[in-house]
Amino acid sequence: MTAPETKIPDFPGIAGKRVLVTGASSGLGVHFAQLFATQGAQVTAAARRLDRVEALCDRLVSEGHSAVGLQMDVSDAGSVTAAMQDCAFDIVINNAGTTASTSALDHTVDDIDAVIDTNLKGVFHVARAAADGMIRKGTGGSIVNVASILGKRVAGQVSAYAASKGGVMQLTRSLALEWARYEIRVNALCPGYIETELNSDFFASEPGQALIRRVPQRRLGQASDLDGAVLLLASDLGGFMTGADIAVDGGHLVSSL
Ligand SMILES: NC(=O)c1ccc[n+]([C@@H]2O[C@H](COP(=O)([O-])OP(=O)(O)OC[C@H]3O[C@@H](n4cnc5c(N)ncnc54)[C@H](OP(=O)(O)O)[C@@H]3O)[C@@H](O)[C@H]2O)c1
């Protein structure tokens, strides 16, 4: 079973808006940048690898969309402030992330720092810089933090990652509470296992196939499976949603104990 091919309607409140997608040099971030560009948004695609986001933006512009690249290391608060100080975004897809896949005892201090600095502190830095701009502009906005089903349940070998994503979910609720007065909505998207070029080899292997058999829908997600949820949270259709989280996981969270 694969993801259904569906033409996506225009979601209200996206066209013409300034949308920042972090982690847009590979995987889901590339997909989100394309998705918002095709919805008519002015996309800023950010990552450390500027050549990659610029190549993506060149392609999107050649297809008639609006997109610019931005270099930013989300784990470095100074880099985030410098990159975002002259920007005012309406929508932020806080997607940059990294992982370390060893037992907790084998995580190095550098592994722990990299995962927490990128996934949790990075989301915090970007959200605060974005909220500064939204508050200055006075028109509010929507921030979608990309967490994970590992923010809700655990698996082996990813302790720092699961902790970071659990932190992102609680941060999402805190920011939603504090920023509702500025009409800034903050929600979390919790993908299950989504196939990207980086993990496709693993999912083709026997351990990967065994993992897929534990997903009630018996398939991996495709990036396009996230479209409905991310557009709902970002658009005016989600206008009364803040502090919420949406899992998109083929039922993985309700797999049988
Ligand atoms: N794929 C899945 O199955 C899945 C499931 C649940 C949640 N997620 C979450 O979805 C998000 C995207 O994952 P993905 O699978 O697309 O991963 P990916 O292909 O490895 O992409 C990660 C992106 O994050 C960027 N990034 C990493 N560290 C950064 C830093 N310090 N500063 C700025 N950008 C940084 C990378 O760009 P540069 O290296 O160029 O900076 C890259 O563009 C992550 O938050 C991940 O945890 C993924």
Short mmCIF file of C-alpha atoms and ligand atoms in Angstrom, two decimals:
data_model
loop_
_atom_site.label_atom_id
_atom_site.label_comp_id
_atom_site.label_asym_id
_atom_site.label_seq_id
_atom_site.Cartn_x
_atom_site.Cartn_y
_atom_site.Cartn_z
CA MET A 1 0.00 0.00 0.00
CA THR A 2 1.42 3.42 -0.92
CA ALA A 3 0.39 7.00 -0.21
CA PRO A 4 -2.57 8.06 -2.35
CA GLU A 5 -1.77 10.56 -5.15
CA THR A 6 -4.05 13.50 -4.44
CA LYS A 7 -4.12 16.98 -5.94
CA ILE A 8 -3.82 19.34 -3.00
CA PRO A 9 -6.34 22.20 -2.89
CA ASP A 10 -5.20 25.70 -1.96
CA PHE A 11 -5.32 26.11 1.81
CA PRO A 12 -6.57 29.54 2.98
CA GLY A 13 -4.00 31.93 4.42
CA ILE A 14 -0.91 30.45 2.73
CA ALA A 15 -0.64 32.22 -0.66
CA GLY A 16 1.51 35.34 -0.47
CA LYS A 17 2.65 34.57 3.09
CA ARG A 18 6.32 34.52 4.08
CA VAL A 19 7.16 30.97 5.08
CA LEU A 20 10.44 29.84 6.66
CA VAL A 21 11.31 26.15 6.37
CA THR A 22 14.36 25.09 8.36
CA GLY A 23 16.27 21.93 7.48
CA ALA A 24 15.37 22.50 3.84
CA SER A 25 18.57 21.05 2.37
CA SER A 26 17.32 17.45 2.43
CA GLY A 27 14.49 15.08 3.29
CA LEU A 28 11.23 16.46 4.63
CA GLY A 29 12.41 20.07 4.56
CA VAL A 30 12.84 19.97 0.77
CA HIS A 31 9.33 18.57 0.52
CA PHE A 32 7.85 21.22 2.83
CA ALA A 33 9.58 24.03 0.91
CA GLN A 34 8.13 22.69 -2.36
CA LEU A 35 4.71 22.23 -0.79
CA PHE A 36 4.46 25.81 0.49
CA ALA A 37 5.93 27.20 -2.73
CA THR A 38 3.25 25.42 -4.77
CA GLN A 39 0.63 26.87 -2.40
CA GLY A 40 1.80 30.33 -3.51
CA ALA A 41 3.86 31.23 -0.44
CA GLN A 42 7.11 33.22 -0.49
CA VAL A 43 9.42 30.50 0.81
CA THR A 44 12.71 30.95 2.62
CA ALA A 45 14.57 27.64 2.69
CA ALA A 46 17.20 27.48 5.45
CA ALA A 47 20.00 25.06 6.36
CA ARG A 48 23.74 25.05 6.97
CA ARG A 49 24.42 23.76 3.43
CA LEU A 50 23.65 26.94 1.50
CA ASP A 51 24.54 25.38 -1.87
CA ARG A 52 21.76 22.83 -1.42
CA VAL A 53 19.02 25.30 -0.40
CA GLU A 54 20.07 27.66 -3.18
CA ALA A 55 19.85 24.84 -5.74
CA LEU A 56 16.37 24.00 -4.44
CA CYS A 57 15.30 27.65 -4.62
CA ASP A 58 16.72 28.05 -8.15
CA ARG A 59 14.60 25.09 -9.24
CA LEU A 60 11.47 26.42 -7.50
CA VAL A 61 11.95 29.87 -9.05
CA SER A 62 12.47 28.32 -12.50
CA GLU A 63 9.08 26.61 -11.99
CA GLY A 64 7.46 29.99 -11.32
CA HIS A 65 7.49 29.96 -7.52
CA SER A 66 8.97 32.36 -4.96
CA ALA A 67 11.91 31.01 -2.94
CA VAL A 68 15.19 32.20 -1.46
CA GLY A 69 17.89 30.33 0.43
CA LEU A 70 19.20 31.28 3.86
CA GLN A 71 22.22 29.90 5.69
CA MET A 72 21.62 29.25 9.35
CA ASP A 73 22.90 26.88 12.03
CA VAL A 74 19.89 26.44 14.33
CA SER A 75 22.07 25.09 17.14
CA ASP A 76 23.88 28.45 17.32
CA ALA A 77 21.65 31.18 18.78
CA GLY A 78 23.91 33.88 17.30
CA SER A 79 23.62 32.38 13.81
CA VAL A 80 19.82 32.27 14.11
CA THR A 81 19.58 35.87 15.33
CA ALA A 82 21.91 37.12 12.60
CA ALA A 83 20.08 35.22 9.86
CA MET A 84 16.57 36.18 10.98
CA GLN A 85 16.97 39.71 12.35
CA ASP A 86 15.80 41.45 9.16
CA CYS A 87 13.10 38.89 8.36
CA ALA A 88 9.45 38.85 9.31
CA PHE A 89 7.84 35.48 8.68
CA ASP A 90 4.14 34.62 8.85
CA ILE A 91 4.64 30.87 9.03
CA VAL A 92 7.60 28.86 10.31
CA ILE A 93 8.13 25.16 9.75
CA ASN A 94 10.68 24.35 12.45
CA ASN A 95 11.96 21.19 10.82
CA ALA A 96 15.78 21.02 11.17
CA GLY A 97 16.80 17.95 13.11
CA THR A 98 19.46 15.35 13.70
CA THR A 99 19.80 12.06 15.56
CA ALA A 100 22.28 9.74 17.24
CA SER A 101 21.57 6.03 16.98
CA THR A 102 23.42 4.13 19.68
CA SER A 103 22.52 2.80 23.11
CA ALA A 104 22.21 5.48 25.80
CA LEU A 105 25.46 4.28 27.39
CA ASP A 106 27.26 4.65 24.07
CA HIS A 107 25.98 8.18 23.33
CA THR A 108 29.00 10.47 23.54
CA VAL A 109 28.68 13.87 25.18
CA ASP A 110 29.04 15.33 21.69
CA ASP A 111 26.13 13.15 20.46
CA ILE A 112 23.92 14.35 23.30
CA ASP A 113 24.89 17.99 22.76
CA ALA A 114 24.35 17.83 18.99
CA VAL A 115 20.90 16.28 19.30
CA ILE A 116 19.64 18.52 22.09
CA ASP A 117 21.27 21.66 20.64
CA THR A 118 19.73 21.07 17.21
CA ASN A 119 16.36 19.48 17.93
CA LEU A 120 15.31 21.22 21.13
CA LYS A 121 17.37 24.37 21.56
CA GLY A 122 17.37 24.96 17.80
CA VAL A 123 13.57 24.87 17.68
CA PHE A 124 13.52 27.29 20.64
CA HIS A 125 16.01 29.73 19.01
CA VAL A 126 14.14 29.78 15.69
CA ALA A 127 10.71 30.08 17.32
CA ARG A 128 11.85 33.03 19.46
CA ALA A 129 13.48 34.84 16.54
CA ALA A 130 10.35 34.28 14.45
CA ALA A 131 8.04 35.42 17.25
CA ASP A 132 10.10 38.63 17.63
CA GLY A 133 9.41 39.45 13.99
CA MET A 134 5.72 38.48 14.22
CA ILE A 135 5.22 40.61 17.34
CA ARG A 136 6.99 43.60 15.74
CA LYS A 137 4.79 43.26 12.65
CA GLY A 138 1.70 42.80 14.82
CA THR A 139 -0.05 40.35 12.53
CA GLY A 140 0.57 37.10 14.40
CA GLY A 141 1.57 33.90 12.70
CA SER A 142 1.82 30.13 12.86
CA ILE A 143 4.78 28.06 14.02
CA VAL A 144 4.80 24.33 13.31
CA ASN A 145 7.44 22.43 15.27
CA VAL A 146 8.37 19.11 13.71
CA ALA A 147 8.55 16.67 16.62
CA SER A 148 8.13 12.90 16.20
CA ILE A 149 6.16 9.96 17.52
CA LEU A 150 9.34 9.46 19.55
CA GLY A 151 8.24 12.53 21.51
CA LYS A 152 5.30 10.45 22.71
CA ARG A 153 6.71 6.93 23.01
CA VAL A 154 10.22 5.48 23.11
CA ALA A 155 12.35 3.09 21.10
CA GLY A 156 15.83 1.71 21.72
CA GLN A 157 19.04 3.43 20.56
CA VAL A 158 17.57 6.95 20.30
CA SER A 159 17.44 8.22 23.89
CA ALA A 160 18.73 11.74 23.21
CA TYR A 161 16.50 12.05 20.15
CA ALA A 162 13.38 10.89 22.02
CA ALA A 163 14.19 13.26 24.90
CA SER A 164 14.68 16.16 22.48
CA LYS A 165 11.38 15.50 20.73
CA GLY A 166 9.52 15.12 24.03
CA GLY A 167 11.03 18.50 24.92
CA VAL A 168 9.84 19.99 21.64
CA MET A 169 6.29 18.93 22.44
CA GLN A 170 6.33 20.51 25.88
CA LEU A 171 8.06 23.62 24.49
CA THR A 172 5.29 23.83 21.88
CA ARG A 173 2.65 23.94 24.62
CA SER A 174 4.58 26.55 26.64
CA LEU A 175 5.06 28.84 23.64
CA ALA A 176 1.41 28.41 22.60
CA LEU A 177 0.35 29.56 26.06
CA GLU A 178 2.68 32.56 26.15
CA TRP A 179 2.19 33.75 22.57
CA ALA A 180 -1.57 33.35 22.07
CA ARG A 181 -1.88 37.01 23.16
CA TYR A 182 0.15 37.97 20.06
CA GLU A 183 -2.03 35.78 17.80
CA ILE A 184 0.88 33.44 17.28
CA ARG A 185 -0.18 29.81 17.11
CA VAL A 186 2.37 27.12 17.98
CA ASN A 187 1.66 23.46 17.22
CA ALA A 188 3.62 20.26 16.78
CA LEU A 189 3.61 17.76 13.95
CA CYS A 190 4.61 14.23 14.99
CA PRO A 191 5.59 12.15 11.99
CA GLY A 192 5.97 8.42 12.25
CA TYR A 193 8.54 6.68 10.06
CA ILE A 194 8.71 8.56 6.78
CA GLU A 195 10.81 7.31 3.88
CA THR A 196 13.53 9.73 2.78
CA GLU A 197 16.67 9.19 0.76
CA LEU A 198 18.69 8.94 3.98
CA ASN A 199 16.75 6.04 5.51
CA SER A 200 15.54 4.14 2.43
CA ASP A 201 18.48 1.67 2.61
CA PHE A 202 17.66 0.87 6.24
CA PHE A 203 14.00 0.27 5.46
CA ALA A 204 14.97 -2.06 2.60
CA SER A 205 16.97 -4.21 5.08
CA GLU A 206 15.48 -7.02 7.19
CA PRO A 207 15.43 -4.96 10.45
CA GLY A 208 13.77 -2.14 8.51
CA GLN A 209 11.18 -4.50 7.05
CA ALA A 210 10.53 -5.92 10.54
CA LEU A 211 9.91 -2.39 11.79
CA ILE A 212 7.42 -1.74 8.98
CA ARG A 213 5.51 -4.89 9.98
CA ARG A 214 4.89 -3.28 13.40
CA VAL A 215 3.10 -0.31 11.80
CA PRO A 216 -0.65 -1.07 11.76
CA GLN A 217 -0.95 0.22 8.16
CA ARG A 218 2.06 -1.99 7.22
CA ARG A 219 3.81 0.74 5.28
CA LEU A 220 6.21 3.65 5.69
CA GLY A 221 4.91 7.15 5.34
CA GLN A 222 5.84 9.23 2.33
CA ALA A 223 6.64 12.92 2.77
CA SER A 224 3.35 13.72 1.02
CA ASP A 225 1.47 11.94 3.83
CA LEU A 226 2.34 14.96 6.01
CA ASP A 227 0.83 17.54 3.64
CA GLY A 228 -2.68 17.64 5.10
CA ALA A 229 -1.52 17.99 8.71
CA VAL A 230 1.21 20.58 8.08
CA LEU A 231 -1.07 22.70 5.89
CA LEU A 232 -3.88 22.48 8.44
CA LEU A 233 -1.59 23.67 11.25
CA ALA A 234 -0.02 26.42 9.13
CA SER A 235 -3.16 27.73 7.43
CA ASP A 236 -6.23 29.66 8.53
CA LEU A 237 -8.15 26.34 8.69
CA GLY A 238 -6.19 25.68 11.89
CA GLY A 239 -6.99 29.12 13.27
CA PHE A 240 -8.37 27.82 16.58
CA MET A 241 -5.56 25.30 17.05
CA THR A 242 -2.63 26.12 19.30
CA GLY A 243 -0.60 23.96 21.66
CA ALA A 244 -1.84 20.90 19.76
CA ASP A 245 0.07 18.00 18.28
CA ILE A 246 -0.88 15.82 15.36
CA ALA A 247 0.60 12.37 14.80
CA VAL A 248 0.84 11.15 11.20
CA ASP A 249 2.13 7.62 11.56
CA GLY A 250 -0.05 4.95 9.95
CA GLY A 251 -1.23 4.02 13.44
CA HIS A 252 2.25 3.30 14.82
CA LEU A 253 1.45 4.97 18.17
CA VAL A 254 -1.49 2.62 18.66
CA SER A 255 0.44 -0.51 17.74
CA SER A 256 -0.35 -3.39 20.02
CA LEU A 257 1.49 -3.74 23.31
N1 LIG B 1 12.13 11.05 8.35
C1 LIG B 1 11.43 10.58 9.37
O1 LIG B 1 11.04 9.41 9.40
C2 LIG B 1 11.09 11.49 10.53
C3 LIG B 1 10.18 11.01 11.48
C4 LIG B 1 9.84 11.83 12.55
C5 LIG B 1 10.38 13.09 12.65
N2 LIG B 1 11.28 13.52 11.72
C6 LIG B 1 11.82 14.87 11.88
O2 LIG B 1 11.67 15.58 10.67
C7 LIG B 1 12.72 16.53 10.55
C8 LIG B 1 13.40 16.34 9.20
O3 LIG B 1 13.93 15.02 9.16
P1 LIG B 1 14.50 14.37 7.81
O4 LIG B 1 14.16 12.93 7.87
O5 LIG B 1 14.09 15.15 6.63
O6 LIG B 1 16.07 14.50 8.08
P2 LIG B 1 17.29 14.90 7.12
O7 LIG B 1 17.03 14.48 5.72
O8 LIG B 1 18.50 14.40 7.82
O9 LIG B 1 17.29 16.49 7.16
C9 LIG B 1 17.66 17.20 8.29
C10 LIG B 1 17.74 18.67 7.91
O10 LIG B 1 18.08 19.40 9.09
C11 LIG B 1 19.14 20.28 8.79
N3 LIG B 1 19.95 20.50 9.96
C12 LIG B 1 20.53 19.59 10.78
N4 LIG B 1 21.24 20.20 11.72
C13 LIG B 1 21.11 21.53 11.52
C14 LIG B 1 21.62 22.69 12.15
N5 LIG B 1 22.42 22.61 13.23
N6 LIG B 1 21.26 23.91 11.66
C15 LIG B 1 20.46 24.01 10.60
N7 LIG B 1 19.95 22.95 9.93
C16 LIG B 1 20.28 21.72 10.39
C17 LIG B 1 19.93 19.60 7.68
O11 LIG B 1 20.57 20.60 6.89
P3 LIG B 1 22.15 20.96 6.93
O12 LIG B 1 22.88 19.69 7.30
O13 LIG B 1 22.43 21.44 5.54
O14 LIG B 1 22.25 22.04 7.94
C18 LIG B 1 18.81 18.96 6.87
O15 LIG B 1 18.31 19.88 5.93
C19 LIG B 1 13.65 16.32 11.73
O16 LIG B 1 13.33 17.23 12.78
C20 LIG B 1 13.31 14.90 12.16
O17 LIG B 1 13.61 14.66 13.51
C21 LIG B 1 11.65 12.75 10.66
#
